[in-house]
Short mmCIF file of C-alpha atoms and ligand atoms in Angstrom, two decimals:
data_model
loop_
_atom_site.label_atom_id
_atom_site.label_comp_id
_atom_site.label_asym_id
_atom_site.label_seq_id
_atom_site.Cartn_x
_atom_site.Cartn_y
_atom_site.Cartn_z
CA MET A 172 103.56 150.64 61.24
CA ALA A 173 100.77 152.11 63.34
CA ASN A 174 100.25 155.69 64.43
CA ILE A 175 99.23 155.48 68.05
CA LEU A 176 97.60 158.17 70.14
CA TRP A 177 97.52 157.53 73.88
CA LEU A 178 94.96 159.46 75.93
CA SER A 179 94.79 159.33 79.71
CA ALA A 180 91.59 160.09 81.60
CA ILE A 181 91.49 159.61 85.41
CA THR A 182 94.40 157.30 86.04
CA CYS A 183 97.49 156.48 88.06
CA ASN A 184 99.28 156.01 84.72
CA GLY A 185 100.01 152.44 85.76
CA ASN A 186 99.43 151.17 82.25
CA SER A 187 101.71 153.80 80.70
CA HIS A 188 104.39 152.66 83.12
CA SER A 189 103.70 148.98 82.75
CA PHE A 190 104.10 149.35 79.01
CA LEU A 191 107.66 150.58 79.53
CA ASN A 192 108.49 147.11 80.84
CA LEU A 193 107.85 145.55 77.45
CA PRO A 194 111.05 143.53 76.91
CA SER A 195 111.00 144.31 73.20
CA LEU A 196 110.10 147.99 73.63
CA GLU A 197 112.91 149.17 71.40
CA GLU A 198 111.79 146.99 68.53
CA PHE A 199 108.20 148.00 69.15
CA LEU A 200 109.12 151.68 68.92
CA GLY A 201 110.98 150.90 65.72
CA ARG A 202 107.79 149.47 64.22
CA HIS A 203 105.23 151.95 65.53
CA ASN A 204 104.96 155.65 66.12
CA PHE A 205 103.46 157.43 69.12
CA LEU A 206 101.65 160.61 68.16
CA TYR A 207 101.35 161.04 71.90
CA HIS A 208 102.25 158.94 74.91
CA THR A 209 102.39 160.16 78.53
CA ILE A 210 106.07 159.26 78.95
CA LEU A 211 107.59 158.02 75.68
CA PRO A 212 108.93 160.44 73.05
CA SER A 213 106.01 161.60 70.91
CA THR A 214 105.37 163.65 67.80
CA PHE A 215 102.93 165.99 69.56
CA SER A 216 102.51 167.58 72.96
CA LEU A 217 99.41 167.01 75.05
CA ARG A 218 98.36 170.60 74.43
CA ASP A 219 98.58 170.00 70.66
CA ILE A 220 96.33 167.01 71.12
CA PHE A 221 93.76 168.98 73.08
CA GLU A 222 93.85 171.86 70.66
CA LEU A 223 93.12 169.35 67.90
CA LYS A 224 96.32 170.12 66.05
CA VAL A 225 96.85 166.50 65.03
CA TYR A 226 95.98 165.84 61.41
CA GLU A 227 97.84 162.58 60.93
CA SER A 228 95.79 159.46 60.44
CA ILE A 229 95.27 157.62 63.70
CA ASP A 230 95.52 153.86 63.52
CA ILE A 231 95.11 153.15 67.18
CA LEU A 232 93.63 155.31 69.88
CA VAL A 233 94.62 154.06 73.32
CA LEU A 234 92.42 155.15 76.20
CA GLU A 235 93.73 154.75 79.73
CA GLY A 236 91.80 155.65 82.89
CA THR A 237 88.26 156.04 84.19
CA LEU A 238 85.90 158.46 82.47
CA ASP A 239 83.90 161.23 84.07
CA SER A 240 81.74 163.54 81.96
CA ASP A 241 83.06 166.55 83.93
CA LEU A 242 86.74 165.77 83.40
CA LYS A 243 88.65 168.66 81.85
CA LYS A 244 92.22 169.17 80.70
CA PHE A 245 93.40 172.65 79.62
CA ASP A 246 89.83 173.67 80.41
CA ILE A 247 88.65 171.47 77.58
CA ASN A 248 86.17 168.68 78.17
CA PHE A 249 88.00 165.37 77.94
CA GLU A 250 85.16 163.42 76.41
CA ASP A 251 84.73 165.95 73.58
CA ILE A 252 88.35 165.37 72.62
CA LEU A 253 88.01 161.63 73.08
CA VAL A 254 85.03 161.49 70.70
CA GLU A 255 86.84 163.62 68.15
CA TYR A 256 89.77 161.20 67.97
CA ALA A 257 87.61 158.13 68.38
CA LYS A 258 85.82 159.09 65.17
CA ARG A 259 89.10 159.34 63.33
CA ALA A 260 90.79 156.26 64.75
CA LYS A 261 90.77 152.92 63.00
CA TYR A 262 90.74 151.06 66.32
CA ILE A 263 90.21 152.06 69.92
CA LEU A 264 91.91 150.15 72.72
CA THR A 265 90.67 150.60 76.24
CA VAL A 266 93.80 149.85 78.20
CA GLY A 267 93.52 148.80 81.82
CA THR A 268 90.48 147.94 83.90
CA CYS A 269 89.66 151.61 84.61
CA ALA A 270 89.21 152.46 80.93
CA THR A 271 87.45 149.17 80.26
CA PHE A 272 85.11 148.70 83.23
CA GLY A 273 85.57 151.72 85.51
CA GLY A 274 88.04 150.05 87.88
CA ILE A 275 89.71 151.63 90.89
CA PHE A 276 88.94 155.25 90.02
CA MET A 277 85.23 154.53 89.76
CA GLN A 278 85.02 153.44 93.40
CA LYS A 279 82.84 155.79 95.46
CA HIS A 280 82.04 157.83 92.34
CA SER A 281 78.71 156.78 90.93
CA ASN A 282 79.02 159.22 88.00
CA ARG A 283 82.13 157.55 86.55
CA TYR A 284 82.43 154.69 84.06
CA GLY A 285 84.62 152.81 81.62
CA PHE A 286 84.48 153.47 77.87
CA LEU A 287 81.87 150.80 77.05
CA TYR A 288 81.09 149.28 80.45
CA LYS A 289 80.36 150.20 84.02
CA ASN A 290 81.29 146.99 85.80
CA TYR A 291 79.26 144.31 84.06
CA THR A 292 76.77 146.68 82.44
CA ALA A 293 77.19 148.09 78.96
CA HIS A 294 76.22 151.78 78.67
CA ASN A 295 75.37 153.74 75.58
CA ARG A 296 77.59 156.81 75.69
CA PHE A 297 80.14 155.53 73.20
CA LEU A 298 78.17 152.68 71.73
CA SER A 299 78.78 153.82 68.14
CA PHE A 300 82.48 153.01 68.66
CA LYS A 301 81.95 149.51 69.96
CA GLU A 302 82.60 147.86 66.61
CA LYS A 303 86.14 149.17 66.42
CA SER A 304 86.97 148.85 70.12
CA VAL A 305 89.05 146.22 71.84
CA SER A 306 89.24 145.83 75.63
CA VAL A 307 92.64 145.17 77.14
CA SER A 308 91.81 144.90 80.83
CA GLY A 309 94.15 144.47 83.78
CA CYS A 310 95.39 146.56 86.67
CA PRO A 311 97.78 147.16 85.12
CA ILE A 312 97.87 145.47 81.72
CA LEU A 313 100.58 143.01 80.83
CA PRO A 314 102.73 144.97 78.35
CA GLU A 315 103.08 141.91 76.10
CA ILE A 316 99.30 141.78 75.69
CA LEU A 317 99.04 145.41 74.66
CA ALA A 318 101.95 145.09 72.22
CA GLY A 319 100.52 141.83 70.92
CA VAL A 320 97.10 143.35 70.27
CA ILE A 321 98.60 146.42 68.55
CA ASP A 322 100.77 144.18 66.36
CA MET A 323 97.85 141.95 65.48
CA LEU A 324 95.60 144.89 64.60
CA SER A 325 98.22 146.66 62.55
CA SER A 326 98.97 143.45 60.63
CA ASN A 327 95.25 142.97 60.01
CA LEU A 328 95.22 139.65 61.85
CA PRO A 329 91.77 138.62 63.02
CA LEU A 330 91.04 139.08 66.73
CA SER A 331 88.39 136.90 68.27
CA LEU A 332 86.76 138.81 71.14
CA ASP A 333 84.80 137.74 74.21
CA GLU A 334 81.55 139.25 75.51
CA TYR A 335 83.45 142.27 76.91
CA ASN A 336 85.46 142.82 73.73
CA ARG A 337 88.59 141.24 75.20
CA PRO A 338 90.78 139.29 72.78
CA LYS A 339 90.31 135.62 73.51
CA SER A 340 93.90 134.75 72.67
CA PHE A 341 94.85 136.53 75.90
CA TYR A 342 91.66 136.43 77.95
CA GLY A 343 90.08 133.17 76.82
CA TRP A 344 91.58 131.09 79.65
CA MET A 345 91.83 131.55 83.38
CA VAL A 346 94.85 133.02 85.18
CA HIS A 347 94.88 129.71 87.09
CA ASN A 348 96.20 128.05 83.90
CA GLY A 349 99.93 127.72 84.26
CA CYS A 350 100.16 128.44 87.99
CA THR A 351 102.87 126.34 89.57
CA ARG A 352 100.50 125.54 92.45
CA ASN A 353 98.00 123.57 90.38
CA GLU A 354 98.93 120.31 92.07
CA TYR A 355 97.89 121.75 95.44
CA PHE A 356 94.66 122.98 93.92
CA GLU A 357 93.85 119.52 92.62
CA TYR A 358 94.14 117.98 96.06
CA LYS A 359 92.41 120.94 97.78
CA ILE A 360 95.36 121.94 99.88
CA ASP A 361 95.80 125.56 100.84
CA ASN A 362 98.27 125.25 103.70
CA HIS A 363 99.94 128.38 102.41
CA ASN A 364 102.05 131.00 104.16
CA PHE A 365 102.67 134.22 102.28
CA GLY A 366 105.90 134.07 100.36
CA GLU A 367 106.17 130.30 100.48
CA LEU A 368 106.16 128.19 97.36
CA GLU A 369 103.77 125.55 98.69
CA GLY A 370 100.00 125.46 98.77
CA CYS A 371 97.13 126.77 96.68
CA MET A 372 95.56 130.04 97.75
CA PHE A 373 92.05 129.29 96.53
CA TYR A 374 90.70 127.81 99.75
CA GLU A 375 91.79 130.31 102.39
CA HIS A 376 93.76 133.15 100.86
CA GLY A 377 91.29 134.59 98.36
CA CYS A 378 92.93 133.58 95.08
CA GLN A 379 90.54 134.53 92.26
CA ALA A 380 92.53 133.01 89.41
CA THR A 381 90.09 130.18 88.70
CA TYR A 382 87.46 132.71 87.63
CA THR A 383 89.67 135.48 86.30
CA ARG A 384 90.48 135.60 82.63
CA GLY A 385 94.04 136.49 81.72
CA SER A 386 97.51 135.30 80.83
CA CYS A 387 99.53 136.11 83.96
CA ASN A 388 100.77 132.56 84.41
CA LYS A 389 101.67 132.10 80.76
CA ILE A 390 103.17 135.49 79.96
CA LEU A 391 105.13 136.09 83.13
CA TRP A 392 105.53 139.57 84.59
CA ASN A 393 108.92 141.02 83.63
CA GLU A 394 109.53 137.60 82.08
CA VAL A 395 110.16 136.33 85.61
CA ASN A 396 107.14 135.48 87.72
CA SER A 397 103.48 135.89 88.49
CA LYS A 398 101.55 136.86 91.59
CA THR A 399 100.26 133.38 92.24
CA ARG A 400 103.52 131.60 91.52
CA VAL A 401 105.34 133.81 93.98
CA GLY A 402 102.72 133.36 96.69
CA GLU A 403 100.26 136.21 96.41
CA PRO A 404 96.63 135.56 95.50
CA CYS A 405 95.22 136.77 92.19
CA HIS A 406 92.92 139.73 92.86
CA GLY A 407 90.92 139.32 89.68
CA CYS A 408 92.12 142.60 88.20
CA THR A 409 91.04 141.86 84.61
CA GLU A 410 87.39 141.35 85.49
CA PRO A 411 84.49 143.83 85.38
CA ASP A 412 83.93 143.80 89.16
CA PHE A 413 87.53 144.62 90.11
CA PRO A 414 88.36 145.70 92.80
CA LYS A 415 86.36 143.87 95.44
CA ASP A 416 86.97 143.91 99.19
CA ASN A 417 88.69 141.45 101.42
CA LEU A 418 91.19 140.41 98.78
CA TRP A 419 93.32 138.13 100.95
CA GLN A 420 90.57 135.94 102.25
CA THR A 421 88.29 133.39 100.69
CA THR A 422 84.67 134.11 101.47
CA LYS A 423 82.98 130.85 102.36
CA HIS A 424 79.57 129.56 103.27
CA MET A 425 79.62 126.49 105.45
CA GLY A 426 83.23 125.87 104.52
CA ILE A 427 82.58 126.03 100.77
CA PRO A 428 84.14 128.88 98.76
CA ALA A 429 81.35 131.29 97.82
CA LYS A 430 82.73 131.61 94.30
CA LEU A 431 83.78 128.45 92.49
CA PRO A 432 86.00 127.99 89.42
CA LEU A 433 84.26 129.47 86.39
CA GLY A 434 81.47 127.29 85.05
CA VAL A 435 81.97 124.49 87.59
CA PRO A 436 78.64 123.54 89.21
CA LYS A 437 78.60 123.28 92.99
CA ARG A 438 77.66 119.62 92.84
CA ALA A 439 80.62 118.78 90.59
CA TYR A 440 82.99 120.80 92.76
CA LEU A 441 81.86 119.17 95.99
CA SER A 442 81.97 115.65 94.58
CA LEU A 443 85.54 116.16 93.43
CA ALA A 444 86.53 117.87 96.68
CA GLY A 445 85.13 114.93 98.66
CA VAL A 446 87.27 112.48 96.74
CA ALA A 447 90.39 114.65 96.74
CA LYS A 448 90.16 115.23 100.47
CA ALA A 449 89.69 111.56 101.31
CA PHE A 450 93.41 110.92 100.99
CA LYS A 451 96.06 112.70 102.97
CA ILE A 452 99.13 112.93 100.79
CA GLU A 453 102.12 113.76 102.99
CA ARG A 454 104.23 115.45 100.34
CA PHE A 455 101.72 118.26 99.96
CA TYR A 456 102.00 119.26 103.61
CA LYS A 457 105.74 119.68 103.62
CA ASN A 458 107.78 122.80 103.26
CA ILE A 459 110.05 121.48 100.54
CA LEU A 460 112.98 123.89 100.91
CA GLU A 461 113.07 123.91 104.69
CA GLU A 462 112.93 120.16 104.91
CA GLY A 463 116.70 119.89 104.60
CA ASP A 464 118.79 117.62 102.42
CA SER A 465 117.73 114.06 101.98
CA MET B 288 78.15 93.98 82.66
CA SER B 289 74.87 92.58 81.37
CA SER B 290 71.77 94.13 82.84
CA ASN B 291 70.77 90.75 84.25
CA LYS B 292 73.99 90.53 86.18
CA GLU B 293 73.50 94.14 87.32
CA LYS B 294 70.02 93.29 88.50
CA ARG B 295 71.21 90.28 90.41
CA LYS B 296 73.99 92.29 91.94
CA LEU B 297 71.52 94.83 93.20
CA GLU B 298 69.40 92.08 94.74
CA ILE B 299 72.42 90.77 96.59
CA ILE B 300 73.26 94.26 97.85
CA LYS B 301 69.74 94.82 99.08
CA GLY B 302 69.51 91.37 100.66
CA SER B 303 72.84 91.62 102.44
CA LEU B 304 72.09 95.14 103.54
CA LYS B 305 69.06 93.88 105.43
CA LEU B 306 71.01 91.09 107.11
CA PHE B 307 73.96 93.33 107.99
CA ALA B 308 71.57 95.86 109.47
CA GLN B 309 69.71 93.26 111.51
CA ASN B 310 72.57 91.14 112.79
CA GLY B 311 75.72 93.21 112.38
CA PHE B 312 78.67 92.79 110.02
CA TYR B 313 80.60 89.98 111.70
CA VAL B 314 77.71 87.68 112.52
CA THR B 315 76.44 87.89 108.96
CA THR B 316 78.55 85.53 106.87
CA ILE B 317 78.61 84.99 103.12
CA PRO B 318 76.97 81.53 103.51
CA ILE B 319 74.15 83.13 105.52
CA ILE B 320 73.61 85.80 102.85
CA ALA B 321 73.77 83.21 100.06
CA LYS B 322 71.26 81.01 101.79
CA ASP B 323 68.90 83.89 102.38
CA LEU B 324 69.02 84.73 98.67
CA GLY B 325 68.73 81.13 97.57
CA MET B 326 72.17 81.17 95.95
CA SER B 327 75.21 78.98 96.24
CA VAL B 328 78.23 80.41 98.06
CA GLY B 329 80.35 79.86 94.96
CA ASN B 330 77.96 81.86 92.83
CA MET B 331 77.98 84.70 95.35
CA TYR B 332 81.71 85.09 94.81
CA ASN B 333 81.04 85.65 91.11
CA TYR B 334 79.50 88.91 92.15
CA PHE B 335 81.56 90.05 95.11
CA LYS B 336 85.09 89.07 95.99
CA SER B 337 84.68 89.59 99.73
CA LYS B 338 82.22 90.50 102.43
CA GLU B 339 84.00 93.84 102.83
CA GLU B 340 83.42 94.65 99.19
CA LEU B 341 79.76 93.78 99.60
CA ALA B 342 79.41 96.04 102.64
CA GLN B 343 81.11 98.89 100.77
CA GLU B 344 78.75 98.45 97.85
CA ALA B 345 75.84 98.49 100.27
CA LEU B 346 77.11 101.75 101.70
CA ARG B 347 77.40 103.29 98.23
CA PHE B 348 73.89 102.10 97.48
CA ILE B 349 72.48 103.81 100.58
CA SER B 350 74.42 106.99 99.86
CA LYS B 351 73.00 107.18 96.33
CA TYR B 352 69.53 106.30 97.53
CA LEU B 353 69.44 109.03 100.18
CA ALA B 354 71.19 111.56 97.95
CA LYS B 355 68.48 111.23 95.33
CA ASP B 356 65.78 112.47 97.68
CA ILE B 357 67.86 115.29 99.12
CA ARG B 358 68.90 116.39 95.65
CA ALA B 359 65.25 116.69 94.66
CA VAL B 360 64.71 118.92 97.72
CA ASN B 361 67.83 120.97 96.95
CA GLU B 362 66.71 121.57 93.40
CA SER B 363 63.19 122.55 94.41
CA ASN B 364 62.06 126.12 94.89
CA LEU B 365 61.19 125.66 98.55
CA THR B 366 62.42 128.10 101.20
CA THR B 367 65.23 127.01 103.54
CA GLU B 368 62.72 126.33 106.27
CA GLU B 369 60.49 124.23 104.03
CA LYS B 370 63.54 122.35 102.84
CA ILE B 371 64.52 121.46 106.40
CA ARG B 372 61.02 120.16 107.08
CA LYS B 373 61.00 118.20 103.86
CA ILE B 374 64.38 116.58 104.53
CA VAL B 375 63.38 115.61 108.06
CA ALA B 376 60.13 114.16 106.72
CA GLU B 377 62.04 112.19 104.07
CA TYR B 378 64.35 110.87 106.74
CA PHE B 379 61.46 109.58 108.84
CA LYS B 380 59.89 108.07 105.76
CA VAL B 381 63.06 106.11 105.05
CA ALA B 382 63.37 105.11 108.71
CA GLN B 383 59.85 103.75 108.59
CA ASN B 384 59.77 102.11 105.17
CA ASP B 385 63.39 101.06 104.79
CA PRO B 386 64.79 101.02 108.33
CA GLN B 387 67.70 98.84 107.21
CA MET B 388 69.21 101.85 105.42
CA ILE B 389 69.53 103.83 108.61
CA GLU B 390 70.40 100.76 110.70
CA PHE B 391 73.23 99.85 108.37
CA PHE B 392 74.61 103.34 108.61
CA LEU B 393 74.62 103.36 112.40
CA ARG B 394 75.30 99.74 113.10
CA VAL B 395 77.83 98.86 110.45
CA TYR B 396 79.31 101.97 108.85
CA LEU B 397 79.79 103.98 112.02
CA SER B 398 80.67 101.04 114.26
CA ASN B 399 82.90 98.89 112.05
CA ARG B 400 85.12 101.53 110.48
CA GLU B 401 87.83 98.94 109.79
CA VAL B 402 85.61 97.36 107.14
CA PHE B 403 85.64 100.59 105.15
CA LYS B 404 89.21 101.70 105.75
CA SER B 405 90.56 100.61 102.40
CA GLY B 406 88.19 101.37 99.54
CA CYS B 407 85.99 103.90 101.32
CA GLU B 408 88.65 106.40 102.41
CA GLY B 409 87.38 109.69 103.78
CA MET B 410 83.88 110.11 102.50
CA ILE B 411 84.27 108.68 99.02
CA CYS B 412 81.66 105.95 99.44
CA VAL B 413 79.13 108.40 100.85
CA ASN B 414 80.18 111.23 98.56
CA GLU B 415 76.83 111.67 96.85
CA PHE B 416 74.99 111.92 100.12
CA VAL B 417 77.52 114.25 101.74
CA THR B 418 77.57 116.46 98.63
CA GLU B 419 73.80 116.97 98.77
CA ILE B 420 73.88 117.64 102.50
CA MET B 421 76.62 120.21 101.95
CA ILE B 422 74.71 121.91 99.18
CA PHE B 423 71.74 122.02 101.52
CA PHE B 424 73.75 123.64 104.33
CA GLU B 425 75.66 125.93 102.01
CA GLU B 426 72.52 127.33 100.44
CA GLY B 427 71.01 127.89 103.85
CA GLY B 428 74.34 129.36 104.99
CA SER B 429 74.66 131.77 102.10
CA GLN B 430 71.21 133.07 103.01
CA GLY B 431 72.34 133.31 106.61
CA ARG B 432 69.93 130.60 107.72
CA SER B 433 72.04 127.64 108.82
CA LYS B 434 74.95 127.62 111.23
CA LYS B 435 76.86 124.39 111.18
CA PRO B 436 80.49 123.39 111.40
CA ARG B 437 82.29 122.61 108.15
CA LEU B 438 82.04 119.06 106.91
CA LEU B 439 84.71 118.98 104.23
S1 SF4 C 254 97.09 129.67 93.85
FE1 SF4 C 254 95.44 130.46 92.56
S2 SF4 C 254 96.26 130.31 90.48
FE2 SF4 C 254 97.53 129.01 91.75
S3 SF4 C 254 96.62 126.97 91.64
FE3 SF4 C 254 95.71 127.96 93.40
S4 SF4 C 254 93.82 128.90 92.59
FE4 SF4 C 254 95.12 128.43 90.86
S1 SF4 C 255 97.44 137.58 88.79
FE1 SF4 C 255 95.32 138.32 88.83
S2 SF4 C 255 95.38 140.23 90.00
FE2 SF4 C 255 97.50 139.73 89.42
S3 SF4 C 255 97.82 140.86 87.54
FE3 SF4 C 255 97.13 138.81 86.96
S4 SF4 C 255 94.89 138.99 86.74
FE4 SF4 C 255 95.62 140.78 87.87
#
C-alpha cells in the first residue's frame, strides 16, 4: 500500500479526471490510500495540506500542473509547500506534460516551468529531488500508466528511465507502434479524411506519432481506441515541446516532412519512400466500408 | 559472385552503356555489344539474361555514379548557393568526360520507357540519384532558398 499525496499547481485538472477512468480504479483504491486527491475521497482537506497538518509518511507525491514561483493557495506560496512534501516523499511523480515540461499552461508565460524541465531544458530549482522523481508525461496521462508506475514503485520493482525521467516500459517506444494504420504508413499513403479508417496521417495531416514516445496504441484509451486509430493525428502530447502550432498539418520542405520518424536519417527515409511510392497498390486507395459488398 | 565476375559485369555495363547512348536501345543488339567487348554472345548471356536487364543495370550504374558526387556536395559545409554552383559544375564535368551517362539518360531512359516498365517501376532504378537531388532541394527549401515542385 502507498500513501499518495496529490498536489495541483496551475492545471485544468485533466490528469485528476483522466485517472478516474482507470478501469481498475476500485481495486487501486483498495490497495492505496490518498492523503489528498482533488476529486477522490481523501484523508485530509486541501487546507490541512497547506497548513502542513499531514504527519503521515508520504510514499508518493503526485504533482500535476505547471509551476510558477508566484503561485499561491490560501495565501501560501505553492512551491514552499511543494518542497516541504517533496523532502518527505519517497518518490515524486510529475503527472502530465504541464508538471513535467511546462506544457499548455506555460504558453505565453516565460516565468513558468515544469518540475525538472522547461521544454527540453533541465533547470535547477528542484534538482535535489531529481533522483527520486519520475516523469509521467501526457496531456492528459493514460490512467493505466500512472497506476502502473505507482504499483511498480510501491512494490519496489525497478523502473528504467529515459533522459527525461520517463519510465521506458511506457515511453520507450513510439505511439506509432500499434497503430492500425501502419500498413498505409509503410506504403506512404495518406489519402485520409477525418473520421475514416483508411490512410496514414503522417504525410498530410500532421501525425506526430512516429517521433512521440508513449503507449496510446498499446494501452487503448478507455480500453477502446486511440486518437490515431480513430482518425485523428497524434499531437505529440508526451513530448517536451508540446504543444506546437498547426497540429493538423504536416510541415514540409519540398514535399518532404520536416520532421521524420525518430532516428531515421533523411537519406534512409527518402530511399525507402522512393521504393514504396514506385508501386501503386489499389487496395490502399479504397474506402473499404463504402465499397459495398463483394 | 566472385569479384572477377563482378568486374567483368561492370565492363559489360560500361561498354553497353556507351553503345546504347551512341546508337539507341533498339539498334544496339546483344551481338553488337558482345563483339565490341570481344566476347561471345553465349558468354554475354551468362551475365545478363536480356538486353532490357542490361539497360536497367546501366541505368542503376549511372544513378549510383551521379549520386556519389551529389552526396559529397550535400554532405559538405558549402552554402546553398555554392552547392548549386558545385552541382552544375559536376554536371558539366560528367557531360564532358563521360557524355554517355547523360546521353543514355536522355536517349534511352527518357525515350524508351517501355524498356524500364517492369523492373524499374517509379524511380526505383534511379533512387540513389533522386534521393540526393531531393536532399539537395529540401535543404535549400528548409532554408527558404529553393522553390521547386515536389518530386516524390
Ligand atoms: S496515422 Fe500516425 S500513428 Fe498511425 S501509422 Fe500513420 S504515422 Fe503512425
Ligand atoms: S495519441 Fe499522441 S497526442 Fe494523443 S494522447 Fe497519445 S501521445 Fe498524446
